PDB file of C-alpha atoms in Angstrom:
ATOM      1  CA  MET A   1      68.745 -69.203   6.064  1.00  0.00           C
ATOM      2  CA  GLY A   2      71.419 -66.728   4.933  1.00  0.00           C
ATOM      3  CA  LEU A   3      69.107 -65.179   2.326  1.00  0.00           C
ATOM      4  CA  ALA A   4      66.318 -64.753   4.902  1.00  0.00           C
ATOM      5  CA  VAL A   5      68.697 -62.985   7.300  1.00  0.00           C
ATOM      6  CA  PHE A   6      69.868 -60.756   4.425  1.00  0.00           C
ATOM      7  CA  PHE A   7      66.298 -59.654   3.623  1.00  0.00           C
ATOM      8  CA  LEU A   8      65.395 -59.149   7.299  1.00  0.00           C
ATOM      9  CA  LEU A   9      68.484 -56.989   7.735  1.00  0.00           C
ATOM     10  CA  GLY A  10      67.505 -54.987   4.643  1.00  0.00           C
ATOM     11  CA  ILE A  11      63.977 -54.416   5.987  1.00  0.00           C
ATOM     12  CA  LEU A  12      65.391 -53.354   9.371  1.00  0.00           C
ATOM     13  CA  ILE A  13      67.718 -50.839   7.702  1.00  0.00           C
ATOM     14  CA  LEU A  14      64.796 -49.419   5.687  1.00  0.00           C
ATOM     15  CA  LEU A  15      62.635 -49.060   8.803  1.00  0.00           C
ATOM     16  CA  VAL A  16      65.385 -47.373  10.807  1.00  0.00           C
ATOM     17  CA  SER A  17      66.250 -45.077   7.870  1.00  0.00           C
ATOM     18  CA  GLY A  18      62.603 -44.152   7.432  1.00  0.00           C
ATOM     19  CA  ALA A  19      62.232 -43.422  11.141  1.00  0.00           C
ATOM     20  CA  LEU A  20      65.350 -41.219  11.119  1.00  0.00           C
ATOM     21  CA  LEU A  21      64.143 -39.322   8.057  1.00  0.00           C
ATOM     22  CA  ILE A  22      60.650 -38.710   9.434  1.00  0.00           C
ATOM     23  CA  THR A  23      61.964 -37.721  12.872  1.00  0.00           C
ATOM     24  CA  GLY A  24      64.514 -35.423  11.251  1.00  0.00           C
ATOM     25  CA  ILE A  25      61.868 -33.676   9.163  1.00  0.00           C
ATOM     26  CA  VAL A  26      59.644 -33.251  12.236  1.00  0.00           C
ATOM     27  CA  LEU A  27      62.556 -31.754  14.222  1.00  0.00           C
ATOM     28  CA  ILE A  28      63.455 -29.408  11.364  1.00  0.00           C
ATOM     29  CA  ALA A  29      59.875 -28.148  11.223  1.00  0.00           C
ATOM     30  CA  ALA A  30      59.806 -27.771  15.023  1.00  0.00           C
ATOM     31  CA  GLY A  31      63.099 -25.896  14.953  1.00  0.00           C
ATOM     32  CA  ILE A  32      61.799 -23.485  12.308  1.00  0.00           C
ATOM     33  CA  ASN A  33      58.757 -22.781  14.466  1.00  0.00           C
ATOM     34  CA  ASP A  34      61.006 -22.222  17.504  1.00  0.00           C
ATOM     35  CA  LYS A  35      63.029 -19.649  15.556  1.00  0.00           C
ATOM     36  CA  LYS A  36      59.851 -17.851  14.574  1.00  0.00           C
ATOM     37  CA  ALA A  37      58.936 -17.767  18.262  1.00  0.00           C
ATOM     38  CA  GLY A  38      62.297 -16.209  19.086  1.00  0.00           C
ATOM     39  CA  LYS A  39      63.929 -19.377  20.411  1.00  0.00           C
ATOM     40  CA  LYS A  40      67.360 -20.744  19.382  1.00  0.00           C
ATOM     41  CA  GLY A  41      65.961 -23.500  17.167  1.00  0.00           C
ATOM     42  CA  LYS A  42      68.524 -26.190  18.045  1.00  0.00           C
ATOM     43  CA  LYS A  43      66.014 -28.775  16.901  1.00  0.00           C
ATOM     44  CA  THR A  44      66.692 -27.723  13.300  1.00  0.00           C
ATOM     45  CA  SER A  45      70.382 -28.706  13.510  1.00  0.00           C
ATOM     46  CA  ILE A  46      69.531 -32.020  15.179  1.00  0.00           C
ATOM     47  CA  GLY A  47      66.828 -32.696  12.572  1.00  0.00           C
ATOM     48  CA  ILE A  48      69.189 -31.949   9.680  1.00  0.00           C
ATOM     49  CA  GLY A  49      71.747 -34.339  11.170  1.00  0.00           C
ATOM     50  CA  MET A  50      69.180 -37.113  11.599  1.00  0.00           C
ATOM     51  CA  ALA A  51      67.657 -36.641   8.122  1.00  0.00           C
ATOM     52  CA  SER A  52      71.072 -36.572   6.458  1.00  0.00           C
ATOM     53  CA  ILE A  53      71.948 -40.101   7.662  1.00  0.00           C
ATOM     54  CA  PRO A  54      69.411 -41.962   5.471  1.00  0.00           C
ATOM     55  CA  LEU A  55      69.990 -39.522   2.599  1.00  0.00           C
ATOM     56  CA  LEU A  56      73.740 -40.185   2.683  1.00  0.00           C
ATOM     57  CA  LEU A  57      73.025 -43.924   2.858  1.00  0.00           C
ATOM     58  CA  VAL A  58      70.824 -43.664  -0.251  1.00  0.00           C
ATOM     59  CA  LEU A  59      73.545 -41.732  -2.093  1.00  0.00           C
ATOM     60  CA  TYR A  60      76.149 -44.329  -1.095  1.00  0.00           C
ATOM     61  CA  ILE A  61      73.995 -47.254  -2.231  1.00  0.00           C
ATOM     62  CA  ALA A  62      73.141 -45.444  -5.484  1.00  0.00           C
ATOM     63  CA  GLY A  63      76.841 -44.788  -6.113  1.00  0.00           C
ATOM     64  CA  ARG A  64      77.713 -48.425  -5.473  1.00  0.00           C
ATOM     65  CA  TYR A  65      74.874 -49.514  -7.776  1.00  0.00           C
ATOM     66  CA  VAL A  66      76.073 -47.258 -10.612  1.00  0.00           C
ATOM     67  CA  LEU A  67      79.683 -48.424 -10.164  1.00  0.00           C
ATOM     68  CA  TYR A  68      78.565 -52.059 -10.053  1.00  0.00           C
ATOM     69  CA  ASN A  69      76.546 -51.770 -13.280  1.00  0.00           C
ATOM     70  CA  ALA A  70      79.437 -50.017 -14.984  1.00  0.00           C
ATOM     71  CA  SER A  71      81.818 -52.814 -13.970  1.00  0.00           C
ATOM     72  CA  VAL A  72      79.667 -55.875 -14.658  1.00  0.00           C
ATOM     73  CA  LYS A  73      79.907 -56.969 -18.298  1.00  0.00           C
ATOM     74  CA  CYS A  74      79.392 -60.724 -17.886  1.00  0.00           C
ATOM     75  CA  ILE A  75      78.308 -63.361 -15.367  1.00  0.00           C
ATOM     76  CA  ALA A  76      81.794 -63.804 -13.880  1.00  0.00           C
ATOM     77  CA  ASP A  77      81.891 -60.082 -13.064  1.00  0.00           C
ATOM     78  CA  GLU A  78      78.976 -60.566 -10.668  1.00  0.00           C
ATOM     79  CA  TRP A  79      81.270 -62.597  -8.408  1.00  0.00           C
ATOM     80  CA  ARG A  80      84.218 -60.265  -8.922  1.00  0.00           C
ATOM     81  CA  TYR A  81      82.279 -57.094  -8.036  1.00  0.00           C
ATOM     82  CA  LYS A  82      79.861 -58.302  -5.364  1.00  0.00           C
ATOM     83  CA  PRO A  83      76.897 -55.921  -4.913  1.00  0.00           C
ATOM     84  CA  PHE A  84      74.858 -55.274  -1.767  1.00  0.00           C
ATOM     85  CA  PHE A  85      72.301 -57.816  -2.912  1.00  0.00           C
ATOM     86  CA  MET A  86      73.152 -61.490  -3.294  1.00  0.00           C
ATOM     87  CA  PRO A  87      74.965 -62.405  -6.558  1.00  0.00           C
ATOM     88  CA  ARG A  88      73.772 -65.434  -8.498  1.00  0.00           C
ATOM     89  CA  ASN A  89      74.601 -68.776  -6.942  1.00  0.00           C
ATOM     90  CA  ALA A  90      76.748 -71.370  -8.712  1.00  0.00           C
ATOM     91  CA  VAL A  91      73.810 -73.341 -10.140  1.00  0.00           C
ATOM     92  CA  ILE A  92      72.053 -70.411 -11.817  1.00  0.00           C
ATOM     93  CA  GLY A  93      75.279 -68.541 -12.534  1.00  0.00           C
ATOM     94  CA  SER A  94      76.907 -71.440 -14.384  1.00  0.00           C
ATOM     95  CA  SER A  95      73.760 -71.934 -16.489  1.00  0.00           C
ATOM     96  CA  GLU A  96      73.677 -68.266 -17.469  1.00  0.00           C
ATOM     97  CA  MET A  97      77.419 -68.359 -18.111  1.00  0.00           C
ATOM     98  CA  LEU A  98      76.983 -71.323 -20.471  1.00  0.00           C
ATOM     99  CA  ARG A  99      74.327 -69.348 -22.345  1.00  0.00           C
ATOM    100  CA  GLU A 100      76.697 -66.392 -22.706  1.00  0.00           C
ATOM    101  CA  LEU A 101      79.556 -68.658 -23.790  1.00  0.00           C
ATOM    102  CA  LEU A 102      77.558 -70.481 -26.474  1.00  0.00           C
ATOM    103  CA  GLU A 103      76.113 -67.215 -27.750  1.00  0.00           C
ATOM    104  CA  SER A 104      79.630 -65.748 -27.839  1.00  0.00           C
ATOM    105  CA  VAL A 105      80.859 -68.804 -29.746  1.00  0.00           C
ATOM    106  CA  ASP A 106      78.059 -68.348 -32.262  1.00  0.00           C
ATOM    107  CA  ASP A 107      78.940 -64.652 -32.627  1.00  0.00           C
ATOM    108  CA  GLU A 108      82.692 -65.414 -32.556  1.00  0.00           C
ATOM    109  CA  ASP A 109      82.916 -62.858 -29.756  1.00  0.00           C
ATOM    110  CA  GLU A 110      86.397 -63.557 -28.393  1.00  0.00           C
ATOM    111  CA  ASP A 111      86.257 -60.604 -25.991  1.00  0.00           C
ATOM    112  CA  MET A 112      83.237 -61.954 -24.094  1.00  0.00           C
ATOM    113  CA  ILE A 113      84.743 -65.444 -23.850  1.00  0.00           C
ATOM    114  CA  TYR A 114      87.978 -63.872 -22.662  1.00  0.00           C
ATOM    115  CA  ARG A 115      86.241 -61.804 -19.968  1.00  0.00           C
ATOM    116  CA  GLU A 116      84.400 -64.772 -18.438  1.00  0.00           C
ATOM    117  CA  PHE A 117      87.694 -66.444 -17.522  1.00  0.00           C
ATOM    118  CA  SER A 118      89.510 -65.669 -14.298  1.00  0.00           C
ATOM    119  CA  GLU A 119      92.368 -63.184 -14.307  1.00  0.00           C
ATOM    120  CA  ASN A 120      94.874 -65.932 -13.506  1.00  0.00           C
ATOM    121  CA  VAL A 121      93.816 -67.916 -16.576  1.00  0.00           C
ATOM    122  CA  ARG A 122      93.906 -64.833 -18.800  1.00  0.00           C
ATOM    123  CA  ASP A 123      97.428 -64.067 -17.625  1.00  0.00           C
ATOM    124  CA  ASP A 124      98.663 -67.314 -19.183  1.00  0.00           C
ATOM    125  CA  ARG A 125     100.610 -66.311 -22.295  1.00  0.00           C
ATOM    126  CA  HIS A 126      99.125 -69.225 -24.239  1.00  0.00           C
ATOM    127  CA  PHE A 127      95.514 -68.337 -23.452  1.00  0.00           C
ATOM    128  CA  ASP A 128      94.898 -66.056 -26.469  1.00  0.00           C
ATOM    129  CA  ASP A 129      95.970 -68.818 -28.859  1.00  0.00           C
ATOM    130  CA  THR A 130      93.699 -71.232 -26.970  1.00  0.00           C
ATOM    131  CA  VAL A 131      90.618 -69.069 -27.650  1.00  0.00           C
ATOM    132  CA  GLU A 132      91.279 -68.933 -31.393  1.00  0.00           C
ATOM    133  CA  GLU A 133      91.984 -72.664 -31.558  1.00  0.00           C
ATOM    134  CA  PHE A 134      88.791 -73.411 -29.608  1.00  0.00           C
ATOM    135  CA  LEU A 135      86.621 -71.381 -31.996  1.00  0.00           C
ATOM    136  CA  ASP A 136      88.183 -73.166 -34.969  1.00  0.00           C
ATOM    137  CA  ASP A 137      87.521 -76.579 -33.377  1.00  0.00           C
ATOM    138  CA  ILE A 138      83.907 -75.637 -32.583  1.00  0.00           C
ATOM    139  CA  GLU A 139      83.380 -74.649 -36.210  1.00  0.00           C
ATOM    140  CA  ARG A 140      84.723 -78.035 -37.337  1.00  0.00           C
ATOM    141  CA  LEU A 141      82.064 -79.766 -35.206  1.00  0.00           C
ATOM    142  CA  ASN A 142      79.537 -78.457 -37.734  1.00  0.00           C
ATOM    143  CA  ALA A 143      76.782 -78.453 -35.084  1.00  0.00           C
ATOM    144  CA  ASP A 144      74.426 -75.732 -33.927  1.00  0.00           C
ATOM    145  CA  LEU A 145      75.126 -75.579 -30.174  1.00  0.00           C
ATOM    146  CA  ASP A 146      71.951 -73.790 -29.144  1.00  0.00           C
ATOM    147  CA  PRO A 147      72.023 -72.906 -25.411  1.00  0.00           C
ATOM    148  CA  ASP A 148      68.282 -73.620 -25.105  1.00  0.00           C
ATOM    149  CA  ASP A 149      68.986 -77.259 -26.016  1.00  0.00           C
ATOM    150  CA  PHE A 150      71.534 -77.581 -23.219  1.00  0.00           C
ATOM    151  CA  LEU A 151      69.656 -75.601 -20.591  1.00  0.00           C
ATOM    152  CA  THR A 152      66.549 -77.729 -20.243  1.00  0.00           C
ATOM    153  CA  ASP A 153      67.807 -78.343 -16.675  1.00  0.00           C
ATOM    154  CA  TYR A 154      70.580 -77.085 -14.385  1.00  0.00           C
ATOM    155  CA  GLY A 155      73.071 -79.698 -15.519  1.00  0.00           C
ATOM    156  CA  LYS A 156      74.849 -82.421 -13.611  1.00  0.00           C
ATOM    157  CA  SER A 157      76.969 -81.281 -10.679  1.00  0.00           C
ATOM    158  CA  VAL A 158      80.557 -82.581 -10.572  1.00  0.00           C
ATOM    159  CA  HIS A 159      82.433 -82.938  -7.286  1.00  0.00           C
ATOM    160  CA  LEU A 160      85.563 -80.789  -7.201  1.00  0.00           C
ATOM    161  CA  GLU A 161      88.184 -80.684  -4.478  1.00  0.00           C
ATOM    162  CA  GLY A 162      88.637 -77.195  -3.061  1.00  0.00           C
ATOM    163  CA  ASP A 163      89.879 -75.738   0.207  1.00  0.00           C
ATOM    164  CA  THR A 164      88.508 -73.528   2.973  1.00  0.00           C
ATOM    165  CA  LYS A 165      89.319 -70.373   0.986  1.00  0.00           C
ATOM    166  CA  THR A 166      87.961 -71.494  -2.392  1.00  0.00           C
ATOM    167  CA  ILE A 167      84.489 -72.289  -3.696  1.00  0.00           C
ATOM    168  CA  LEU A 168      84.684 -74.341  -6.912  1.00  0.00           C
ATOM    169  CA  SER A 169      81.741 -75.681  -8.924  1.00  0.00           C
ATOM    170  CA  GLY A 170      81.541 -77.855 -12.005  1.00  0.00           C
ATOM    171  CA  TYR A 171      78.511 -78.697 -14.160  1.00  0.00           C
ATOM    172  CA  ILE A 172      78.032 -80.900 -17.217  1.00  0.00           C
ATOM    173  CA  TYR A 173      75.210 -80.059 -19.632  1.00  0.00           C
ATOM    174  CA  SER A 174      74.025 -82.303 -22.459  1.00  0.00           C
ATOM    175  CA  ALA A 175      71.933 -81.902 -25.611  1.00  0.00           C
ATOM    176  CA  GLU A 176      70.995 -84.125 -28.513  1.00  0.00           C
ATOM    177  CA  ILE A 177      71.630 -82.369 -31.813  1.00  0.00           C
ATOM    178  CA  ASP A 178      71.050 -84.054 -35.181  1.00  0.00           C
ATOM    179  CA  GLY A 179      71.187 -87.514 -33.610  1.00  0.00           C
ATOM    180  CA  GLU A 180      74.454 -86.831 -31.746  1.00  0.00           C
ATOM    181  CA  THR A 181      74.753 -86.110 -28.019  1.00  0.00           C
ATOM    182  CA  TYR A 182      76.992 -83.167 -27.149  1.00  0.00           C
ATOM    183  CA  TYR A 183      78.273 -82.207 -23.705  1.00  0.00           C
ATOM    184  CA  CYS A 184      79.461 -78.898 -22.273  1.00  0.00           C
ATOM    185  CA  TYR A 185      81.499 -78.802 -19.079  1.00  0.00           C
ATOM    186  CA  VAL A 186      81.766 -75.556 -17.137  1.00  0.00           C
ATOM    187  CA  ARG A 187      84.107 -75.148 -14.169  1.00  0.00           C
ATOM    188  CA  ILE A 188      83.876 -71.925 -12.179  1.00  0.00           C
ATOM    189  CA  CYS A 189      85.374 -70.340  -9.089  1.00  0.00           C
ATOM    190  CA  ILE A 190      82.871 -68.149  -7.250  1.00  0.00           C
ATOM    191  CA  THR A 191      85.134 -67.124  -4.377  1.00  0.00           C
ATOM    192  CA  ASN A 192      88.778 -67.432  -3.463  1.00  0.00           C
ATOM    193  CA  TYR A 193      89.546 -65.492  -0.301  1.00  0.00           C
ATOM    194  CA  GLY A 194      93.265 -66.054  -0.803  1.00  0.00           C
ATOM    195  CA  ASP A 195      93.393 -64.917  -4.441  1.00  0.00           C
ATOM    196  CA  MET A 196      90.479 -62.992  -5.963  1.00  0.00           C
ATOM    197  CA  ASP A 197      92.166 -63.192  -9.394  1.00  0.00           C
ATOM    198  CA  ASP A 198      91.101 -66.837  -9.391  1.00  0.00           C
ATOM    199  CA  VAL A 199      87.387 -65.917  -9.518  1.00  0.00           C
ATOM    200  CA  GLY A 200      85.595 -66.633 -12.801  1.00  0.00           C
ATOM    201  CA  LEU A 201      85.498 -69.337 -15.442  1.00  0.00           C
ATOM    202  CA  GLN A 202      88.371 -71.812 -15.281  1.00  0.00           C
ATOM    203  CA  GLN A 203      87.414 -74.480 -17.816  1.00  0.00           C
ATOM    204  CA  PHE A 204      85.000 -74.768 -20.707  1.00  0.00           C
ATOM    205  CA  ILE A 205      85.109 -78.098 -22.532  1.00  0.00           C
ATOM    206  CA  VAL A 206      82.851 -79.359 -25.327  1.00  0.00           C
ATOM    207  CA  CYS A 207      82.754 -82.993 -26.396  1.00  0.00           C
ATOM    208  CA  THR A 208      80.674 -85.745 -27.946  1.00  0.00           C
ATOM    209  CA  GLU A 209      79.513 -88.885 -26.146  1.00  0.00           C
ATOM    210  CA  ASP A 210      82.455 -90.995 -27.295  1.00  0.00           C
ATOM    211  CA  LYS A 211      84.831 -88.546 -25.533  1.00  0.00           C
ATOM    212  CA  MET A 212      83.101 -88.587 -22.139  1.00  0.00           C
ATOM    213  CA  ASP A 213      85.736 -90.840 -20.563  1.00  0.00           C
ATOM    214  CA  GLU A 214      88.408 -88.356 -21.595  1.00  0.00           C
ATOM    215  CA  LEU A 215      86.361 -85.494 -20.117  1.00  0.00           C
ATOM    216  CA  TYR A 216      85.946 -87.261 -16.768  1.00  0.00           C
ATOM    217  CA  GLU A 217      89.661 -88.053 -16.730  1.00  0.00           C
ATOM    218  CA  ILE A 218      90.427 -84.328 -17.084  1.00  0.00           C
ATOM    219  CA  ILE A 219      87.967 -83.523 -14.287  1.00  0.00           C
ATOM    220  CA  ASP A 220      89.256 -86.232 -11.953  1.00  0.00           C
ATOM    221  CA  ASP A 221      92.897 -85.314 -12.553  1.00  0.00           C
ATOM    222  CA  GLY A 222      92.141 -81.640 -11.864  1.00  0.00           C
ATOM    223  CA  ASP A 223      94.041 -80.671 -15.004  1.00  0.00           C
ATOM    224  CA  ASP A 224      94.263 -76.879 -14.620  1.00  0.00           C
ATOM    225  CA  ASP A 225      96.304 -76.428 -17.807  1.00  0.00           C
ATOM    226  CA  ILE A 226      93.271 -77.066 -20.028  1.00  0.00           C
ATOM    227  CA  TYR A 227      91.140 -73.920 -20.260  1.00  0.00           C
ATOM    228  CA  LEU A 228      89.200 -74.222 -23.506  1.00  0.00           C
ATOM    229  CA  LYS A 229      88.945 -77.499 -25.373  1.00  0.00           C
ATOM    230  CA  VAL A 230      86.919 -79.440 -27.894  1.00  0.00           C
ATOM    231  CA  LEU A 231      87.601 -83.139 -27.318  1.00  0.00           C
TER     232      LEU A 231
END
């Protein structure tokens, strides 16, 4: 329903902008003809004013689009710097985030992993050490965590307790690799109207099947002190 209203509003804005532009051009032309006929040509000024409205709107949208693309470096940034169009929802966004995370792990790209996390998590003085420890633990798993193996579906949604100001989502993805089942848990905050520094990845946990009870215990307890972990 919300998406339909968004598109209808966009179409309405385009129609109104087009009407203003066309009317403005017509008035400008009429004003020029009036001047040639010795009249004051007030229509030209009115036409310029009407035509400038959609042109200024286009420039504003283009500026926002350029600024948005310059700011967005990862999936979490899409929720931090909301564009005019709808950002990815939690289901698709968490899947794409998992792809970026696993690719970053494979490339040992600490900066990308770092950026996906919320500002509040990154401000923790122990977080940098956590990233290095996580990459070392992943390497010790000696398994190729290919995102395509995990993203055969949109994962299993996990119920998380939030509040009226916060939208939290958690998803568990699984894949069988070399006869062993591996799980990836992603917890994200899409919106926090009380604290925008909370938006982004909050937890990324990797484990094997024998550690699933421990993973669910962390989820159920709402343990916010664990950011990156291999169980």
